[in-house]
Amino acid sequence: MSAETLQVLADVGKGKSTRGVLRVIILALIAGASIASRLFSVIRFESIIHEFDPWFNFRATKYLVANGFYNFWDWFDDRTWHPLGRVTGGTLYPGLMVTSGAIWHALRALTIPVDIRNVCVLLAPAFSGLTAVAAYLLTNEMTTYNSAGLLAALFMGIAPGYISRSVAGSYDNEAIAIFLLVFTFYLWIKALKQGSMLWGALCALFYGYMVASWGGYAFITCLLPLHAFVLILMGRYSTRLYVSYTTWYALGTLASMQIPFVGFLPVKTSEHMPALGIFGFLQLLAFLDYVRSAIPSRQFQTFLWLFAGGIFVMSLAALVVATSAGVIAPWSGRFYSLWDTGYAKIHIPIIASVSEHQPTAWPAFFFDLNLLIFVFPVGVYLCFQELADEHVFIIVYAVFGSYFAGVMVRLMLTLTPVVCVAGAIAISTILNNYLVAKTPTEEDQQAAEAAEKKGSKSGLKSATKPVVGIYGLWSKSLMVAGMAVYLLIFVMHCTWVTSNAYSSPSVVLASRMPDGSQHIIDDYREAYQWLRQNTKEDAKIMSWWDYGYQIGGMADRPTLVDNNTWNNTHIATVGKAMSSREEVSYPIMRQHEVDYVLVVFGGLLGYSGDDINKFLWMVRIAEGIWPDEVSERAFFTPRGEYRVDGEATETMKNSLMYKMSYYNFNNLFPPGQAVDRMRQARLPEVGPSLSTLEEAFTSENWIIRIYKVKDLDNVGRDHISATAFEKGLKKKKTTKKRGPRVLRVD
Amino acid sequence: MAPKRNNANRGASPNPKTATTTSATVPLPPNPPPSAPIPGSRPSSSHSAAHPKTSASAPVSQTWDKVVSNLTSHYQKSTPQRTKLLDAFMAFLVLVGVLQFVYCVVAGNYPFNAFLSGFGATVGQFVLTASLRIQTTEANKNDFPAVSPERAFADYVVCSLILHFFCVNFIN
């Protein structure tokens, strides 16, 4: 009886149009949910741009809106990388800025006056809604169950692996790139299935948009040829593959070359060669295919395939020769670090120093994907069962995505879509098997048995399909309830992760007061505001490169280095200035016309992302350029410890960074009680003294400290003696100097 | 010292060989696809293909003769007039492409933008025309249930427009 009521309930949603409407409503709700779950940061904090890179994107967008497209395209920025400047228009991916600029203009045309900042803050959540829809479309190409598409959309909307880069305010390239990635894949599958030039061209256009938006476009450039190659190896070459692939490649490559930053790369670097190789190989195959259709001779066919294989091997050899001869640039450093995870640390410390380039720790997979990481292999297995062209794509993507996500934390982002799709296929298959309300009648069973008898006579046993299924209401409801609980836990986990881990702007820090109320620590903006109001407009600020974009964006002052990191030597210069003695640093700072030096110090508050913790990277990068003058070993105690207390090495104590961080710090405490709360170290009683810099500003919680570089002394003394004179220490100084001399003589 | 030098020699000696073979085959890849329609260029491709299998040269050359004659007769018999028109266009594109490539090799690639967009235009147009040819061939109809010949031509026009827009924009 209960089965009948279920049947009635199911019949309500049977009509085709009702289902269509329901689907649209559900999709809209999913898009709404994915937008809403990304707004934690705006509600908890405020509508603000997050972190580091987004500040540059924001600044560039403001420039675009203020000066128009052509000025933006030719933008030479003399306020960064002083004194070099940066050809910003030619060295960025303009997709993001142009998108938000276009949205801003569209809204203005609709007479909705919106601040460009709010467009930028809310761009990522808006595009996440579109990503959910794209995941729905992609999954629908894989299976006949519509529920799989809807589940995939839901997973894509709230999976933390994607939310981590797309909360409101995280205005980064990935914000729109993941949507473009998924949508390009959808168009590719569509083009491949239909063998249509139009879909291939659309795929190429969105590929071009993707190239304009994110450096990760190389993932598509490598994945699509790989898919084609695997299909060819499986003997699945078809004219549809030829049409879709060649259309995509011919148009997509030209589209990608329109971006000045990409330029000639598609014909000159190894990353793009697989796509070109498969393109050529397909031409050959198409020709052979034509000949084969013209002359059916078995011997001739094998001969031809040998010929094709020979050509393939020879062109590979040609590629190797061309690479070694230098016609084609070899793989770039970032790509090497994908194969050999230790490569970057040895050869390119600047890449290894970025935390998001580190290998992934295994809990991160569970943290970012939760339930999905368990059902992901099931979904891939189900793809093996059907194994049409599009399922091969999911399998190839799954293998490569998993590998890359294991190598680099940041590439979890490219794995998430395929995990969502495969997971949705698995879960919808389970639900579809258990949610069937129908039980087979006697007649059905008899018919099936008859069919089985027939089948066993004629064909293979595995080809017949006996009536097997789960018909007990108990087992059904138990299983469905179990799945529902899992899905609910998934939603709760996602919400929890989003609100706790991924919604902090990191420009504004939150802490809890003893009574549980929230306390906002706003040192960054306090300091940048101070710079904006109290320094000359062209005062050059030296800081470690992490803060370059923020200084440019919030304080609007020229910086020496920033997060673009295009010039390793310049960064190493800053690293050298920070890690050397004052006498060495001062000429460097004078040469670069530095007016202020900014350091981040977490010792008072216990803030872990400060400069002392990053200091070893500065040393390493500087050592890479000046191995004679900077040595990493000298910063460790003889026992190999990195210490900041009284036991610290002389090199450490005399380095500019150490002095700037702890200058005057012990005045906050009773004598001899100064403690660095971050590193739990008791500091020496006498703090460091500075002679070439003077303290200009220290923020409320001492997170940011700004020092002014002193001008040359009026009387022509060096700064050390001048400071000593002012302190009235001249006599002591001389005796001090005499002391060691006497010792040496003895 | 001596064995090392020997090794180096051994390592070096295959290199020139591969270089010469590849340099011989580099102009080839553009060749085979075009020769689909044109009987004239067939001998050249057959010659190159016979190269790897030198052991069974006598029967192979015989079969190759047969193959070539079969192919030409098959082509002339079973290809509709419109498709032949497309083939002629493709042959022309291949000719232009080869000319461009030869010019680039001989006279240098100085305005690289211009060369790339010109070469891209010919290659892209060739590929699109080949796609159109495939889609309009009767024998391939089962492969393209969603694409009628009219739709194929409309797609072709749209794709060509996109292609030439990009080329013109890139030419500088």
Short mmCIF file of N, CA and C in Angstrom, two decimals, chain A residues 131-280:
data_model
loop_
_atom_site.label_atom_id
_atom_site.label_comp_id
_atom_site.label_asym_id
_atom_site.label_seq_id
_atom_site.Cartn_x
_atom_site.Cartn_y
_atom_site.Cartn_z
N THR A 131 29.06 28.43 -12.44
CA THR A 131 29.83 27.18 -12.44
C THR A 131 28.92 26.00 -12.11
N ALA A 132 28.01 26.22 -11.15
CA ALA A 132 27.09 25.14 -10.80
C ALA A 132 26.28 24.73 -12.03
N VAL A 133 25.80 25.71 -12.79
CA VAL A 133 25.02 25.39 -13.99
C VAL A 133 25.89 24.65 -15.00
N ALA A 134 27.15 25.09 -15.15
CA ALA A 134 28.05 24.43 -16.10
C ALA A 134 28.30 22.99 -15.69
N ALA A 135 28.44 22.75 -14.37
CA ALA A 135 28.64 21.38 -13.90
C ALA A 135 27.42 20.53 -14.21
N TYR A 136 26.23 21.14 -14.08
CA TYR A 136 24.99 20.42 -14.42
C TYR A 136 25.03 20.00 -15.89
N LEU A 137 25.39 20.93 -16.76
CA LEU A 137 25.40 20.61 -18.19
C LEU A 137 26.43 19.53 -18.50
N LEU A 138 27.62 19.66 -17.90
CA LEU A 138 28.67 18.68 -18.17
C LEU A 138 28.24 17.29 -17.73
N THR A 139 27.65 17.20 -16.54
CA THR A 139 27.26 15.88 -16.04
C THR A 139 26.13 15.30 -16.87
N ASN A 140 25.24 16.14 -17.34
CA ASN A 140 24.15 15.64 -18.17
C ASN A 140 24.65 14.99 -19.45
N GLU A 141 25.82 15.38 -19.89
CA GLU A 141 26.37 14.74 -21.08
C GLU A 141 26.87 13.34 -20.76
N MET A 142 27.11 13.06 -19.48
CA MET A 142 27.73 11.80 -19.10
C MET A 142 26.71 10.70 -18.87
N THR A 143 25.57 11.06 -18.38
CA THR A 143 24.62 10.02 -17.98
C THR A 143 23.22 10.42 -18.40
N THR A 144 22.33 9.44 -18.35
CA THR A 144 20.95 9.72 -18.73
C THR A 144 20.13 10.18 -17.54
N TYR A 145 20.66 10.00 -16.34
CA TYR A 145 19.92 10.47 -15.16
C TYR A 145 20.05 11.97 -15.04
N ASN A 146 18.90 12.66 -14.95
CA ASN A 146 18.98 14.10 -14.73
C ASN A 146 19.40 14.43 -13.31
N SER A 147 19.08 13.49 -12.40
CA SER A 147 19.41 13.77 -11.00
C SER A 147 20.91 13.92 -10.83
N ALA A 148 21.69 13.19 -11.63
CA ALA A 148 23.14 13.30 -11.52
C ALA A 148 23.58 14.73 -11.79
N GLY A 149 23.01 15.36 -12.82
CA GLY A 149 23.38 16.73 -13.14
C GLY A 149 23.07 17.67 -12.00
N LEU A 150 21.88 17.49 -11.42
CA LEU A 150 21.50 18.39 -10.33
C LEU A 150 22.41 18.19 -9.12
N LEU A 151 22.72 16.92 -8.83
CA LEU A 151 23.64 16.67 -7.71
C LEU A 151 25.00 17.29 -7.98
N ALA A 152 25.47 17.14 -9.22
CA ALA A 152 26.78 17.71 -9.55
C ALA A 152 26.76 19.22 -9.37
N ALA A 153 25.66 19.84 -9.80
CA ALA A 153 25.55 21.29 -9.63
C ALA A 153 25.63 21.66 -8.16
N LEU A 154 24.93 20.89 -7.34
CA LEU A 154 24.93 21.18 -5.90
C LEU A 154 26.33 21.01 -5.32
N PHE A 155 26.97 19.88 -5.67
CA PHE A 155 28.32 19.65 -5.14
C PHE A 155 29.27 20.76 -5.57
N MET A 156 29.18 21.10 -6.87
CA MET A 156 30.08 22.14 -7.38
C MET A 156 29.83 23.45 -6.66
N GLY A 157 28.56 23.69 -6.34
CA GLY A 157 28.23 24.97 -5.70
C GLY A 157 28.82 25.10 -4.32
N ILE A 158 28.86 23.98 -3.56
CA ILE A 158 29.25 24.15 -2.16
C ILE A 158 30.51 23.40 -1.78
N ALA A 159 31.18 22.74 -2.72
CA ALA A 159 32.40 22.01 -2.35
C ALA A 159 33.47 22.99 -1.87
N PRO A 160 34.04 22.76 -0.68
CA PRO A 160 35.02 23.72 -0.16
C PRO A 160 36.24 23.88 -1.06
N GLY A 161 36.57 22.83 -1.81
CA GLY A 161 37.73 22.92 -2.69
C GLY A 161 37.62 24.06 -3.67
N TYR A 162 36.40 24.37 -4.06
CA TYR A 162 36.20 25.50 -4.97
C TYR A 162 35.90 26.77 -4.21
N ILE A 163 35.19 26.65 -3.09
CA ILE A 163 34.87 27.84 -2.30
C ILE A 163 36.14 28.53 -1.83
N SER A 164 37.19 27.72 -1.58
CA SER A 164 38.41 28.31 -1.03
C SER A 164 38.92 29.45 -1.88
N ARG A 165 38.65 29.45 -3.19
CA ARG A 165 39.13 30.51 -4.06
C ARG A 165 38.02 31.40 -4.56
N SER A 166 36.83 31.28 -4.05
CA SER A 166 35.77 32.08 -4.66
C SER A 166 34.80 32.66 -3.65
N VAL A 167 35.24 32.89 -2.42
CA VAL A 167 34.35 33.59 -1.50
C VAL A 167 34.25 35.06 -1.91
N ALA A 168 33.24 35.72 -1.43
CA ALA A 168 33.07 37.13 -1.78
C ALA A 168 34.30 37.89 -1.33
N GLY A 169 34.88 38.66 -2.24
CA GLY A 169 36.06 39.45 -1.92
C GLY A 169 37.33 38.81 -2.41
N SER A 170 37.29 37.51 -2.69
CA SER A 170 38.50 36.87 -3.22
C SER A 170 38.49 37.08 -4.73
N TYR A 171 38.93 38.26 -5.09
CA TYR A 171 38.79 38.72 -6.48
C TYR A 171 40.01 38.29 -7.27
N ASP A 172 40.12 36.99 -7.49
CA ASP A 172 41.30 36.48 -8.16
C ASP A 172 40.92 35.85 -9.49
N ASN A 173 41.94 35.54 -10.29
CA ASN A 173 41.67 34.97 -11.61
C ASN A 173 40.84 33.71 -11.55
N GLU A 174 41.08 32.91 -10.50
CA GLU A 174 40.36 31.65 -10.39
C GLU A 174 38.86 31.87 -10.27
N ALA A 175 38.47 33.05 -9.82
CA ALA A 175 37.05 33.32 -9.59
C ALA A 175 36.24 33.06 -10.85
N ILE A 176 36.75 33.48 -11.99
CA ILE A 176 35.99 33.20 -13.21
C ILE A 176 36.58 32.01 -13.96
N ALA A 177 37.84 31.67 -13.66
CA ALA A 177 38.50 30.65 -14.48
C ALA A 177 37.88 29.27 -14.29
N ILE A 178 37.41 28.96 -13.09
CA ILE A 178 36.86 27.62 -12.88
C ILE A 178 35.56 27.46 -13.66
N PHE A 179 34.78 28.53 -13.69
CA PHE A 179 33.58 28.46 -14.53
C PHE A 179 33.97 28.20 -15.98
N LEU A 180 34.96 28.94 -16.46
CA LEU A 180 35.37 28.79 -17.86
C LEU A 180 35.92 27.40 -18.11
N LEU A 181 36.66 26.86 -17.14
CA LEU A 181 37.22 25.52 -17.28
C LEU A 181 36.10 24.50 -17.47
N VAL A 182 35.13 24.52 -16.56
CA VAL A 182 34.06 23.53 -16.63
C VAL A 182 33.24 23.72 -17.90
N PHE A 183 32.98 24.97 -18.24
CA PHE A 183 32.14 25.22 -19.41
C PHE A 183 32.88 24.84 -20.69
N THR A 184 34.19 25.10 -20.74
CA THR A 184 34.95 24.68 -21.92
C THR A 184 34.91 23.17 -22.07
N PHE A 185 35.02 22.46 -20.96
CA PHE A 185 34.96 21.00 -21.03
C PHE A 185 33.58 20.55 -21.52
N TYR A 186 32.55 21.22 -21.03
CA TYR A 186 31.20 20.87 -21.49
C TYR A 186 31.10 21.05 -23.00
N LEU A 187 31.60 22.19 -23.49
CA LEU A 187 31.50 22.46 -24.93
C LEU A 187 32.32 21.45 -25.73
N TRP A 188 33.45 21.05 -25.17
CA TRP A 188 34.30 20.08 -25.85
C TRP A 188 33.56 18.74 -25.99
N ILE A 189 32.94 18.30 -24.89
CA ILE A 189 32.21 17.03 -24.93
C ILE A 189 31.07 17.13 -25.93
N LYS A 190 30.41 18.28 -25.91
CA LYS A 190 29.29 18.48 -26.82
C LYS A 190 29.79 18.43 -28.28
N ALA A 191 30.90 19.11 -28.53
CA ALA A 191 31.45 19.12 -29.89
C ALA A 191 31.86 17.73 -30.31
N LEU A 192 32.47 16.99 -29.39
CA LEU A 192 32.95 15.65 -29.72
C LEU A 192 31.78 14.71 -30.00
N LYS A 193 30.71 14.85 -29.20
CA LYS A 193 29.57 13.95 -29.37
C LYS A 193 28.87 14.20 -30.70
N GLN A 194 28.73 15.49 -31.03
CA GLN A 194 27.98 15.81 -32.24
C GLN A 194 28.87 15.91 -33.47
N GLY A 195 30.16 16.04 -33.25
CA GLY A 195 31.05 16.25 -34.37
C GLY A 195 30.73 17.54 -35.10
N SER A 196 30.41 18.57 -34.31
CA SER A 196 29.93 19.80 -34.94
C SER A 196 30.99 20.88 -34.89
N MET A 197 31.15 21.58 -36.01
CA MET A 197 32.13 22.67 -36.06
C MET A 197 31.72 23.82 -35.15
N LEU A 198 30.41 24.08 -35.09
CA LEU A 198 29.95 25.22 -34.31
C LEU A 198 30.28 25.05 -32.84
N TRP A 199 30.00 23.84 -32.30
CA TRP A 199 30.33 23.62 -30.90
C TRP A 199 31.84 23.69 -30.70
N GLY A 200 32.58 23.18 -31.66
CA GLY A 200 34.04 23.27 -31.56
C GLY A 200 34.49 24.72 -31.51
N ALA A 201 33.85 25.56 -32.35
CA ALA A 201 34.23 26.98 -32.36
C ALA A 201 33.86 27.64 -31.05
N LEU A 202 32.69 27.27 -30.50
CA LEU A 202 32.30 27.83 -29.20
C LEU A 202 33.31 27.41 -28.14
N CYS A 203 33.69 26.14 -28.20
CA CYS A 203 34.70 25.63 -27.27
C CYS A 203 35.97 26.46 -27.39
N ALA A 204 36.38 26.75 -28.64
CA ALA A 204 37.59 27.55 -28.85
C ALA A 204 37.42 28.95 -28.29
N LEU A 205 36.24 29.54 -28.46
CA LEU A 205 36.02 30.89 -27.96
C LEU A 205 36.13 30.92 -26.43
N PHE A 206 35.50 29.93 -25.77
CA PHE A 206 35.58 29.93 -24.32
C PHE A 206 36.99 29.57 -23.86
N TYR A 207 37.67 28.76 -24.67
CA TYR A 207 39.06 28.48 -24.37
C TYR A 207 39.86 29.78 -24.43
N GLY A 208 39.59 30.61 -25.46
CA GLY A 208 40.27 31.89 -25.57
C GLY A 208 40.00 32.77 -24.36
N TYR A 209 38.74 32.76 -23.91
CA TYR A 209 38.37 33.54 -22.73
C TYR A 209 39.14 33.03 -21.52
N MET A 210 39.24 31.70 -21.43
CA MET A 210 39.98 31.08 -20.32
C MET A 210 41.45 31.51 -20.36
N VAL A 211 42.04 31.50 -21.58
CA VAL A 211 43.44 31.92 -21.70
C VAL A 211 43.60 33.35 -21.23
N ALA A 212 42.59 34.16 -21.54
CA ALA A 212 42.67 35.56 -21.14
C ALA A 212 42.53 35.73 -19.64
N SER A 213 42.08 34.68 -18.95
CA SER A 213 41.77 34.86 -17.54
C SER A 213 42.75 34.22 -16.58
N TRP A 214 43.37 33.12 -16.95
CA TRP A 214 44.12 32.38 -15.93
C TRP A 214 45.26 31.62 -16.57
N GLY A 215 46.42 31.61 -15.91
CA GLY A 215 47.55 30.84 -16.41
C GLY A 215 47.29 29.34 -16.42
N GLY A 216 46.28 28.91 -15.66
CA GLY A 216 45.95 27.49 -15.62
C GLY A 216 45.33 26.97 -16.89
N TYR A 217 45.22 27.82 -17.91
CA TYR A 217 44.65 27.35 -19.18
C TYR A 217 45.46 26.21 -19.76
N ALA A 218 46.75 26.13 -19.36
CA ALA A 218 47.59 25.04 -19.88
C ALA A 218 47.01 23.68 -19.53
N PHE A 219 46.21 23.65 -18.46
CA PHE A 219 45.56 22.40 -18.09
C PHE A 219 44.63 21.93 -19.21
N ILE A 220 43.86 22.86 -19.78
CA ILE A 220 42.99 22.49 -20.90
C ILE A 220 43.85 22.13 -22.10
N THR A 221 44.88 22.96 -22.35
CA THR A 221 45.73 22.74 -23.51
C THR A 221 46.35 21.35 -23.51
N CYS A 222 46.58 20.81 -22.31
CA CYS A 222 47.17 19.48 -22.26
C CYS A 222 46.12 18.38 -22.15
N LEU A 223 45.00 18.69 -21.52
CA LEU A 223 44.01 17.63 -21.28
C LEU A 223 43.26 17.24 -22.54
N LEU A 224 42.88 18.22 -23.36
CA LEU A 224 42.11 17.87 -24.55
C LEU A 224 42.93 17.03 -25.53
N PRO A 225 44.18 17.40 -25.84
CA PRO A 225 44.98 16.51 -26.70
C PRO A 225 45.17 15.13 -26.09
N LEU A 226 45.33 15.10 -24.78
CA LEU A 226 45.51 13.81 -24.12
C LEU A 226 44.27 12.95 -24.31
N HIS A 227 43.12 13.56 -24.14
CA HIS A 227 41.87 12.83 -24.35
C HIS A 227 41.82 12.30 -25.78
N ALA A 228 42.15 13.16 -26.73
CA ALA A 228 42.13 12.74 -28.14
C ALA A 228 43.12 11.60 -28.36
N PHE A 229 44.28 11.72 -27.75
CA PHE A 229 45.32 10.72 -27.94
C PHE A 229 44.88 9.37 -27.37
N VAL A 230 44.29 9.41 -26.18
CA VAL A 230 43.82 8.16 -25.56
C VAL A 230 42.74 7.54 -26.44
N LEU A 231 41.86 8.37 -26.97
CA LEU A 231 40.81 7.84 -27.85
C LEU A 231 41.43 7.17 -29.07
N ILE A 232 42.45 7.80 -29.64
CA ILE A 232 43.10 7.22 -30.82
C ILE A 232 43.73 5.88 -30.45
N LEU A 233 44.42 5.85 -29.31
CA LEU A 233 45.07 4.61 -28.89
C LEU A 233 44.06 3.51 -28.64
N MET A 234 42.87 3.89 -28.18
CA MET A 234 41.84 2.88 -27.94
C MET A 234 41.17 2.45 -29.23
N GLY A 235 41.63 2.98 -30.34
CA GLY A 235 41.01 2.63 -31.62
C GLY A 235 39.67 3.29 -31.81
N ARG A 236 39.48 4.44 -31.17
CA ARG A 236 38.19 5.11 -31.28
C ARG A 236 38.27 6.34 -32.16
N TYR A 237 39.27 6.38 -33.05
CA TYR A 237 39.33 7.53 -33.94
C TYR A 237 38.05 7.60 -34.76
N SER A 238 37.49 8.79 -34.84
CA SER A 238 36.28 8.95 -35.66
C SER A 238 36.36 10.29 -36.36
N THR A 239 35.58 10.44 -37.39
CA THR A 239 35.57 11.72 -38.09
C THR A 239 35.09 12.83 -37.17
N ARG A 240 34.22 12.45 -36.20
CA ARG A 240 33.75 13.46 -35.24
C ARG A 240 34.91 14.01 -34.44
N LEU A 241 35.83 13.11 -34.04
CA LEU A 241 37.00 13.57 -33.29
C LEU A 241 37.82 14.54 -34.14
N TYR A 242 37.98 14.18 -35.42
CA TYR A 242 38.75 15.06 -36.30
C TYR A 242 38.13 16.45 -36.36
N VAL A 243 36.83 16.48 -36.63
CA VAL A 243 36.16 17.78 -36.81
C VAL A 243 36.25 18.61 -35.55
N SER A 244 35.91 18.00 -34.39
CA SER A 244 35.86 18.81 -33.18
C SER A 244 37.26 19.23 -32.75
N TYR A 245 38.22 18.31 -32.81
CA TYR A 245 39.55 18.66 -32.31
C TYR A 245 40.22 19.71 -33.19
N THR A 246 40.19 19.48 -34.50
CA THR A 246 40.91 20.42 -35.36
C THR A 246 40.27 21.80 -35.33
N THR A 247 38.93 21.83 -35.28
CA THR A 247 38.28 23.14 -35.19
C THR A 247 38.69 23.85 -33.91
N TRP A 248 38.65 23.08 -32.79
CA TRP A 248 39.03 23.69 -31.52
C TRP A 248 40.47 24.18 -31.58
N TYR A 249 41.37 23.35 -32.11
CA TYR A 249 42.78 23.73 -32.06
C TYR A 249 43.07 24.94 -32.95
N ALA A 250 42.55 24.89 -34.19
CA ALA A 250 42.87 25.98 -35.12
C ALA A 250 42.35 27.32 -34.60
N LEU A 251 41.09 27.31 -34.14
CA LEU A 251 40.54 28.58 -33.66
C LEU A 251 41.08 28.93 -32.28
N GLY A 252 41.17 27.92 -31.42
CA GLY A 252 41.58 28.19 -30.04
C GLY A 252 42.99 28.72 -29.95
N THR A 253 43.90 28.18 -30.76
CA THR A 253 45.28 28.64 -30.68
C THR A 253 45.38 30.09 -31.14
N LEU A 254 44.68 30.39 -32.24
CA LEU A 254 44.71 31.79 -32.70
C LEU A 254 44.09 32.70 -31.65
N ALA A 255 43.01 32.21 -31.01
CA ALA A 255 42.37 33.03 -29.98
C ALA A 255 43.33 33.26 -28.83
N SER A 256 44.07 32.22 -28.44
CA SER A 256 44.94 32.39 -27.29
C SER A 256 46.10 33.32 -27.60
N MET A 257 46.49 33.39 -28.89
CA MET A 257 47.62 34.26 -29.22
C MET A 257 47.26 35.74 -29.21
N GLN A 258 45.96 36.04 -29.09
CA GLN A 258 45.56 37.45 -29.06
C GLN A 258 45.98 38.12 -27.75
N ILE A 259 46.17 37.31 -26.71
CA ILE A 259 46.53 37.88 -25.41
C ILE A 259 48.02 38.20 -25.43
N PRO A 260 48.39 39.47 -25.18
CA PRO A 260 49.80 39.84 -25.31
C PRO A 260 50.71 39.00 -24.41
N PHE A 261 50.21 38.63 -23.22
CA PHE A 261 51.06 37.90 -22.29
C PHE A 261 51.34 36.50 -22.82
N VAL A 262 50.43 35.95 -23.60
CA VAL A 262 50.63 34.61 -24.15
C VAL A 262 51.40 34.68 -25.46
N GLY A 263 50.95 35.57 -26.34
CA GLY A 263 51.69 35.86 -27.56
C GLY A 263 52.07 34.62 -28.35
N PHE A 264 53.38 34.45 -28.56
CA PHE A 264 53.85 33.36 -29.41
C PHE A 264 54.05 32.05 -28.63
N LEU A 265 53.74 32.06 -27.35
CA LEU A 265 53.99 30.85 -26.56
C LEU A 265 53.40 29.58 -27.18
N PRO A 266 52.17 29.63 -27.72
CA PRO A 266 51.60 28.39 -28.22
C PRO A 266 52.40 27.71 -29.33
N VAL A 267 53.28 28.44 -30.01
CA VAL A 267 54.09 27.76 -31.02
C VAL A 267 55.53 27.61 -30.58
N LYS A 268 55.84 28.09 -29.37
CA LYS A 268 57.26 28.09 -29.00
C LYS A 268 57.60 27.30 -27.75
N THR A 269 56.62 26.95 -26.93
CA THR A 269 56.98 26.28 -25.69
C THR A 269 56.48 24.84 -25.69
N SER A 270 57.15 24.05 -24.86
CA SER A 270 56.85 22.62 -24.84
C SER A 270 55.47 22.31 -24.29
N GLU A 271 54.95 23.17 -23.39
CA GLU A 271 53.65 22.89 -22.82
C GLU A 271 52.57 22.80 -23.89
N HIS A 272 52.78 23.55 -24.97
CA HIS A 272 51.74 23.60 -25.99
C HIS A 272 51.98 22.61 -27.12
N MET A 273 53.12 21.92 -27.09
CA MET A 273 53.45 21.05 -28.20
C MET A 273 52.56 19.82 -28.32
N PRO A 274 52.11 19.21 -27.20
CA PRO A 274 51.22 18.06 -27.37
C PRO A 274 50.00 18.39 -28.22
N ALA A 275 49.42 19.57 -27.97
CA ALA A 275 48.23 19.94 -28.74
C ALA A 275 48.56 20.03 -30.22
N LEU A 276 49.71 20.65 -30.53
CA LEU A 276 50.11 20.77 -31.94
C LEU A 276 50.40 19.40 -32.54
N GLY A 277 51.08 18.55 -31.77
CA GLY A 277 51.42 17.23 -32.27
C GLY A 277 50.18 16.41 -32.59
N ILE A 278 49.21 16.42 -31.68
CA ILE A 278 47.98 15.66 -31.92
C ILE A 278 47.24 16.23 -33.12
N PHE A 279 47.32 17.55 -33.28
CA PHE A 279 46.68 18.20 -34.44
C PHE A 279 47.26 17.63 -35.74
N GLY A 280 48.60 17.60 -35.80
CA GLY A 280 49.22 17.06 -37.01
C GLY A 280 48.91 15.59 -37.20
#
